[in-house]
CSV table of C-alpha atoms and ligand atoms in Angstrom, one decimal:
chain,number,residue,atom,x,y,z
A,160,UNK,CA,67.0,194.4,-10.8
A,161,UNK,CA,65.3,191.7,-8.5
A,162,UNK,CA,63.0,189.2,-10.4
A,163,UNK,CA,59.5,189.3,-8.5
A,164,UNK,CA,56.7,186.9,-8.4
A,165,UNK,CA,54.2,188.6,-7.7
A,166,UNK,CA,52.0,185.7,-6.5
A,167,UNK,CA,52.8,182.4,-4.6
A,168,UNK,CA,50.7,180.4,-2.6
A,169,UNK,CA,51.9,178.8,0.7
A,170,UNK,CA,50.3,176.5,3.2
A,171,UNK,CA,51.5,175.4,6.6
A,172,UNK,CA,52.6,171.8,6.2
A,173,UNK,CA,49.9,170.2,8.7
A,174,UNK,CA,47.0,171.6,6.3
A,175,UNK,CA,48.8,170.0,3.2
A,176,UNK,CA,48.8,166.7,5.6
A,177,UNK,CA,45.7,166.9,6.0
A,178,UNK,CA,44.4,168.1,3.1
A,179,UNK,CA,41.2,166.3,3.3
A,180,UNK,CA,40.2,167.6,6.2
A,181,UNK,CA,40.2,171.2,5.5
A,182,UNK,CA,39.1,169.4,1.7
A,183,UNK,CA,35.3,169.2,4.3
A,184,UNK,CA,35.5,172.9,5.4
A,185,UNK,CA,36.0,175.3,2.4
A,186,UNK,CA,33.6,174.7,-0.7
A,187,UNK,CA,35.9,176.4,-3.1
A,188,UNK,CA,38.9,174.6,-1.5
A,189,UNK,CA,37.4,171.8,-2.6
A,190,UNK,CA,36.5,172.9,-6.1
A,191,UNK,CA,40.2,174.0,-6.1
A,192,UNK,CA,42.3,171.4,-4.6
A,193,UNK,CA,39.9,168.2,-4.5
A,194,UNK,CA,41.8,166.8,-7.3
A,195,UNK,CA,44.9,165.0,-5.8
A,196,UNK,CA,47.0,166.7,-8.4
A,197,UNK,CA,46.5,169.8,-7.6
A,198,UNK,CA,49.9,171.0,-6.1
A,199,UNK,CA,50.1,172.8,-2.5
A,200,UNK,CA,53.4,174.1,-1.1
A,201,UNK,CA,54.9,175.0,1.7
A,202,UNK,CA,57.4,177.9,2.0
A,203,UNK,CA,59.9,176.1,2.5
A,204,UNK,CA,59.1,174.0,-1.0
A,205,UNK,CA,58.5,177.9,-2.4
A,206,UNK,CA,62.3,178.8,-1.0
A,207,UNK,CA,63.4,176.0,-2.4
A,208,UNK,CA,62.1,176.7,-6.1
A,209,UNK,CA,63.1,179.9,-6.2
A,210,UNK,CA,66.4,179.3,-5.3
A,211,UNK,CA,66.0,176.5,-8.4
A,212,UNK,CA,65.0,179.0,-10.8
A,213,UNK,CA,66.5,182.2,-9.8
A,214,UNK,CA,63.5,184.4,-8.5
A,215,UNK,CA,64.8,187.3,-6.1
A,216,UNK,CA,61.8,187.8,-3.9
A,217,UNK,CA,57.8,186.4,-3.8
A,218,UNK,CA,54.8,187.5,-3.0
A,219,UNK,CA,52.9,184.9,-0.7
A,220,UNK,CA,49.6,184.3,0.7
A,221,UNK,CA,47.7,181.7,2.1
A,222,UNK,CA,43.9,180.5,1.0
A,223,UNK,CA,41.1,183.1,0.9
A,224,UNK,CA,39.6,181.0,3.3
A,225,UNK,CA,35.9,181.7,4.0
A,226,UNK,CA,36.1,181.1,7.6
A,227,UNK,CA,38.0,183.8,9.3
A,228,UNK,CA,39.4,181.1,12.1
A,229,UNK,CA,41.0,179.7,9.0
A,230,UNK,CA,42.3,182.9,7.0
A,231,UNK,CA,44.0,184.0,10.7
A,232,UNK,CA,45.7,180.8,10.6
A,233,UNK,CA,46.7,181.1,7.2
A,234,UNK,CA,47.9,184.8,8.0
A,235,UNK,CA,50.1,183.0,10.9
A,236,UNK,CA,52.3,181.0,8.7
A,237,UNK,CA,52.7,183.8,6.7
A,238,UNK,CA,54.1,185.9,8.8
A,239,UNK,CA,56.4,182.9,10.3
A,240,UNK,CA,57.6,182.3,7.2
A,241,UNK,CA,58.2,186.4,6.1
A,242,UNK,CA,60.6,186.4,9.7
A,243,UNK,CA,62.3,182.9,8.3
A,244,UNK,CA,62.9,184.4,5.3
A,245,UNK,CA,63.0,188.6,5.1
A,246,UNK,CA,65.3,188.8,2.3
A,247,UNK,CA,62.7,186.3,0.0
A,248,UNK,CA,59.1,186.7,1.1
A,249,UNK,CA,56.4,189.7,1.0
A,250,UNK,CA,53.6,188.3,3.1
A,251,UNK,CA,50.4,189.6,2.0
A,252,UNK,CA,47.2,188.8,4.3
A,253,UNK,CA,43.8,186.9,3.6
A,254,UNK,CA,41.0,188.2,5.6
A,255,UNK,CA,37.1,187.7,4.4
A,256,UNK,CA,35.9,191.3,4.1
A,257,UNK,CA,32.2,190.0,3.9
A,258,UNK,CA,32.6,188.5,7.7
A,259,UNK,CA,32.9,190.7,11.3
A,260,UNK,CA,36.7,191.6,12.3
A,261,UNK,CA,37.9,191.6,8.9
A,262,UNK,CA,39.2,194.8,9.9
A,263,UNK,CA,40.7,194.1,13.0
A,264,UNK,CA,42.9,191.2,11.6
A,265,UNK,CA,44.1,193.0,8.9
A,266,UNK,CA,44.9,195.5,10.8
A,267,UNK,CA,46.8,193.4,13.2
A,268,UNK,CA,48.6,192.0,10.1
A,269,UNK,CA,49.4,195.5,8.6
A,270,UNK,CA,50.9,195.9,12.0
A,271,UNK,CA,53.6,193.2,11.9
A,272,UNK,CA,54.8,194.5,8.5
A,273,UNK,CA,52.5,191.9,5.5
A,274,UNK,CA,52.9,194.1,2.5
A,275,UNK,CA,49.4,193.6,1.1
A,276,UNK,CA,46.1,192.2,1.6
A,277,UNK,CA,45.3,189.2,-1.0
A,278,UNK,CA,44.2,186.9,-3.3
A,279,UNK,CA,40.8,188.1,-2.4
A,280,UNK,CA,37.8,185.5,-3.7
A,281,UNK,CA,35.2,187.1,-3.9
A,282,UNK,CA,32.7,184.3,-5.2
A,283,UNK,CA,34.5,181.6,-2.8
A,284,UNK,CA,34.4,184.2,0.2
A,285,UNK,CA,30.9,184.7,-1.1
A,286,UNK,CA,30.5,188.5,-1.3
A,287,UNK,CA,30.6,190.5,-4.8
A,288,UNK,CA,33.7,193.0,-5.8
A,289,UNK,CA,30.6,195.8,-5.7
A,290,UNK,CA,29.1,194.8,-2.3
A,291,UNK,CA,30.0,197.5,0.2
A,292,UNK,CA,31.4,194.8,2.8
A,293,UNK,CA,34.6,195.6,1.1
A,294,UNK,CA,34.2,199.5,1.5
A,295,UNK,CA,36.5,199.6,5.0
A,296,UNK,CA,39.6,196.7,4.2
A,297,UNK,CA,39.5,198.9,0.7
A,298,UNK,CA,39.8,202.2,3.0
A,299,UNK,CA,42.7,200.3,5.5
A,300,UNK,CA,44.7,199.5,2.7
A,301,UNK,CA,44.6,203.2,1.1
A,302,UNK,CA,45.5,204.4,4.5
A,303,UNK,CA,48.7,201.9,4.6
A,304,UNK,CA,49.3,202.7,0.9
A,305,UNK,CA,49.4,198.5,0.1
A,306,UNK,CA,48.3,196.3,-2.6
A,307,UNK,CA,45.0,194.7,-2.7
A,308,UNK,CA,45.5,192.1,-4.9
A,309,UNK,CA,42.2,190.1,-6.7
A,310,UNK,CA,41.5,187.2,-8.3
A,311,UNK,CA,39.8,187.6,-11.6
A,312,UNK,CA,39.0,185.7,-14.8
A,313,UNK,CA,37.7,186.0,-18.4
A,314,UNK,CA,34.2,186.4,-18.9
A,315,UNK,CA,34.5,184.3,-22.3
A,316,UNK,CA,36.6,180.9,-22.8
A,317,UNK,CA,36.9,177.1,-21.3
A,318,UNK,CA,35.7,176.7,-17.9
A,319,UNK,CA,38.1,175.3,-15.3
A,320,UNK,CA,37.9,174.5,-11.3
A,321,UNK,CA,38.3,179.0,-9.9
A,322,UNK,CA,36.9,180.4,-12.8
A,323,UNK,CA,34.5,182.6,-11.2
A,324,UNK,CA,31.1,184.3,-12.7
A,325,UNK,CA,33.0,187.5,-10.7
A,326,UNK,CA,31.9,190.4,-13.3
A,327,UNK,CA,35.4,192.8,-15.1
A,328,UNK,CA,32.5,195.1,-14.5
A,329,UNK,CA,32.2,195.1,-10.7
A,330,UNK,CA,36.3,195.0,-10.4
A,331,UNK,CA,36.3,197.9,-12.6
A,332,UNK,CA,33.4,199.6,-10.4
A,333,UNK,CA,35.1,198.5,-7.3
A,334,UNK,CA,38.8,200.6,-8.5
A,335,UNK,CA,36.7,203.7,-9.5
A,336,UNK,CA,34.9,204.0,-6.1
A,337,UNK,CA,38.3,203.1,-4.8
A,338,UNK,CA,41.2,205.8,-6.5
A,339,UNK,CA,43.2,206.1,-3.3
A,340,UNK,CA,43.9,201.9,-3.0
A,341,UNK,CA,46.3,199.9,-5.6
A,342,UNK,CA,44.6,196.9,-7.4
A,343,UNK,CA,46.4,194.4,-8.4
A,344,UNK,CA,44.3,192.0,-10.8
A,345,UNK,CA,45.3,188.1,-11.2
A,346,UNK,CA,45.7,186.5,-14.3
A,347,UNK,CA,45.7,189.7,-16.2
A,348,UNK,CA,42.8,190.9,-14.8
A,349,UNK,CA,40.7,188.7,-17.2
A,350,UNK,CA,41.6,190.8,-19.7
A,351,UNK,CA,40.7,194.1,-18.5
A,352,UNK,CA,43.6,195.8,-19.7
A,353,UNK,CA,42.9,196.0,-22.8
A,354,UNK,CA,40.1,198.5,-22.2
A,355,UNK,CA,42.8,200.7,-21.3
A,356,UNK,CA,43.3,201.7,-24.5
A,357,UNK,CA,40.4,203.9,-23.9
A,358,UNK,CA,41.8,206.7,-22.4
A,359,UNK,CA,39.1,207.1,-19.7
A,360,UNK,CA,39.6,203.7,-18.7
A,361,UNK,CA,43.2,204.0,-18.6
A,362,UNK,CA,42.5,207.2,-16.6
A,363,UNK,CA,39.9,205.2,-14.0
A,364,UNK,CA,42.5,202.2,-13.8
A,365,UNK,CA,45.4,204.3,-13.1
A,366,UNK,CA,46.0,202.9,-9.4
A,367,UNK,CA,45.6,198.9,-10.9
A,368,UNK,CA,48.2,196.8,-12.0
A,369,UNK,CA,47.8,193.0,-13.5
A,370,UNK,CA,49.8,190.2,-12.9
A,371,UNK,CA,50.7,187.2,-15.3
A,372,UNK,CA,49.2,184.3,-12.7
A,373,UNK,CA,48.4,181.1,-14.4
A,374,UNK,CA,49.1,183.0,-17.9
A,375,UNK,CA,50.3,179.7,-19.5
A,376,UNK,CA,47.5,178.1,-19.2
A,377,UNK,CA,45.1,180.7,-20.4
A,378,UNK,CA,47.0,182.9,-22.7
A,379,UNK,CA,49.0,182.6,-26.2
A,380,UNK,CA,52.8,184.4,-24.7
A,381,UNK,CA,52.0,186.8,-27.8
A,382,UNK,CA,50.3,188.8,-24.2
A,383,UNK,CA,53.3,189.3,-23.1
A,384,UNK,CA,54.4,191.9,-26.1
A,385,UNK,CA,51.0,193.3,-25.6
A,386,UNK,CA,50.6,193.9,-22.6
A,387,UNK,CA,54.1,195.7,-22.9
A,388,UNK,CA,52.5,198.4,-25.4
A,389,UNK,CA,49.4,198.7,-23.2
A,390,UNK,CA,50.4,199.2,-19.7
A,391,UNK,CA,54.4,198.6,-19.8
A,392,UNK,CA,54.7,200.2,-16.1
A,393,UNK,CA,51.9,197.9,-14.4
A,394,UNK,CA,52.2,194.7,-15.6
A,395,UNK,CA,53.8,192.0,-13.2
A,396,UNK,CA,55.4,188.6,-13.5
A,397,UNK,CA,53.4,186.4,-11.2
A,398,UNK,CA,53.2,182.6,-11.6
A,399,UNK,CA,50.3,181.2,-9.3
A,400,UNK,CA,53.4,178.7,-8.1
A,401,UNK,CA,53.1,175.8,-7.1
A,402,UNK,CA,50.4,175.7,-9.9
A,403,UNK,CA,53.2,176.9,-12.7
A,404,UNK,CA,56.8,176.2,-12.0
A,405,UNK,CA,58.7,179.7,-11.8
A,406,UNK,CA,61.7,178.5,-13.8
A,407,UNK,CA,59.1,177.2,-16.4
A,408,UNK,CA,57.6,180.4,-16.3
A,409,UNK,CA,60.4,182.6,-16.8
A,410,UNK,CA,61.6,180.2,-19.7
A,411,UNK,CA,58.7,180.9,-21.7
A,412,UNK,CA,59.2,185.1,-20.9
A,413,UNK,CA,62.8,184.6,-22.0
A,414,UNK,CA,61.9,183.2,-25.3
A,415,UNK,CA,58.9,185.6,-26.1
A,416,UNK,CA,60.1,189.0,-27.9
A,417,UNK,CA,60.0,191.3,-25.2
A,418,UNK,CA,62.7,194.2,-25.3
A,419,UNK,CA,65.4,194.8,-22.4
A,420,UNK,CA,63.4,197.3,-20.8
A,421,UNK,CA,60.0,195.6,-21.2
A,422,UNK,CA,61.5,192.5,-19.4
A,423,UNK,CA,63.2,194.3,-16.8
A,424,UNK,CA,59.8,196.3,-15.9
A,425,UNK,CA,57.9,192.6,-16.1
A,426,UNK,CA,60.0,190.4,-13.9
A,427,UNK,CA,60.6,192.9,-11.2
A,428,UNK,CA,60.9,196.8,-11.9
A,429,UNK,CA,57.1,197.2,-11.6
A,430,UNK,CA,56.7,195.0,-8.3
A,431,UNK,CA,59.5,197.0,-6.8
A,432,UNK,CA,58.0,200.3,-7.3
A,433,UNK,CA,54.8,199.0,-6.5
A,434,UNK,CA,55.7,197.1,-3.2
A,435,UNK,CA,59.0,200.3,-2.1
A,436,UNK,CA,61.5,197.6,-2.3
A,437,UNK,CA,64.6,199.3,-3.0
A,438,UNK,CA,66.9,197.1,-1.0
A,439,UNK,CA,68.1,194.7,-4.1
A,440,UNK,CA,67.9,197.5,-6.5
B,1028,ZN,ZN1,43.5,183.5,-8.7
């Protein structure tokens, strides 16, 4: 079975050059990646790491750019780097649903074969998950039967630079008015799945899956058993690299008590079924 992060960020090289630049065109950019030590990548440093740490396959995606000049050119390099690299990368677009031809250049994307639209910000894109702007890239992405993957927080806890006053409540209102699209929620979905151990949630949320981005930095690795007893079939390993290292990441699932199955169903059996990858299987 492959191992599969499910979430990687790339950028081209000439944005990480000139970081300050595009540091004076984004506002949550610059809440995000102000700080010089905040890492950016490009795929080629992503190739390189997983070939470091072992990882099969990534998902990728550019910045959730407000500006749709910027997402388009984010959506370019991904698709340059999914043809450099077919075997490694599943290109997912960016596209701000809450700006004209959001539609169009998804569609355009869907069209060269990115597997999935996503990370979606809602609050640095500056919509909310229950505005109805998202209504027809939700509808596009049933139709192509991809991901649409989300970024999401906890409600309660220590602020930090992307923690977003995004509601579990308007994700969870945005996946029942949505059935026919998969979710995918970051960072566990800031805890939402827990509340499928309410059988009518679990019942609402049937079509969402959560992935493990940024975990280490939010979590006790105790989530990882539990998430295994709640929903063993849609949790996915995801590291938000280059923000967590991936063999870092998969050190710390190794050593957390997790059994054979569980692991195997983490670090890549859900994201195959999920994504239809059946090539490394
Ligand atoms: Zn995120």
């Amino acid at each position: 079975m492959p191992i599969i992060d499910f979430h990687t960020h790339i950028f081209p090289p000439e944005v990480i050059a000139r970081r300050d630049t595009y540091l004076e065109r984004d506002a949550w950019f610059r809440l995000l990646y102000a700080r010089p030590q905040a890492r950016m990548a490009s795929a080629d440093e992503l190739i390189a790491e997983m070939n470091a740490s072992g990882v099969d396959m990534a998902v990728s995606f550019g910045f959730a750019w407000a500006d749709p000049g910027l997402c388009r050119e984010a959506n370019e390099y991904v698709l340059e780097s999914v043809s450099r690299w077919p075997e490694r990368l599943l290109g997912f677009a960016v596209v701000n649903p809450a700006v004209e031809g959001a539609a169009a250049e998804l569609e355009r994307c869907m069209q060269k074969g990115l597997h999935g639209l996503g990370e979606l910000m809602p609050e640095g894109q500056g919509y909310a998950l229950d505005d109805p702007c998202l209504d027809e890239v939700m509808q596009q992405m049933a139709y192509w039967k991809r991901p649409v993957l989300i970024h999401t927080n906890e409600p309660v806890g220590h602020y930090y630079p992307g923690k977003s006053k995004s509601t579990l409540q308007s994700f969870y209102h945005l996946a029942v008015r949505h059935p026919e699209t998969t979710l995918v929620a970051a960072h566990w979905g800031g805890g939402l799945f827990f509340y499928e151990l309410m059988p009518e949630v679990q019942q609402a949320l049937r079509h969402v899956y959560y992935d493990t981005s940024a975990s280490l930095y939010l979590y006790r690795d105790d989530i990882f058993p539990l998430a295994a007893q709640i929903i063993p079939q849609k949790m996915l390993f995801a590291t938000d690299y280059p923000l967590i290292s991936q063999g870092r990441f998969l050190q710390r699932i190794r050593e957390t008590d997790l059994s054979a199955d569980a692991r195997e169903a983490l670090l890549g059996g859900n994201a195959a079924r999920l994504l239809h990858i059946s090539r490394l299987e």
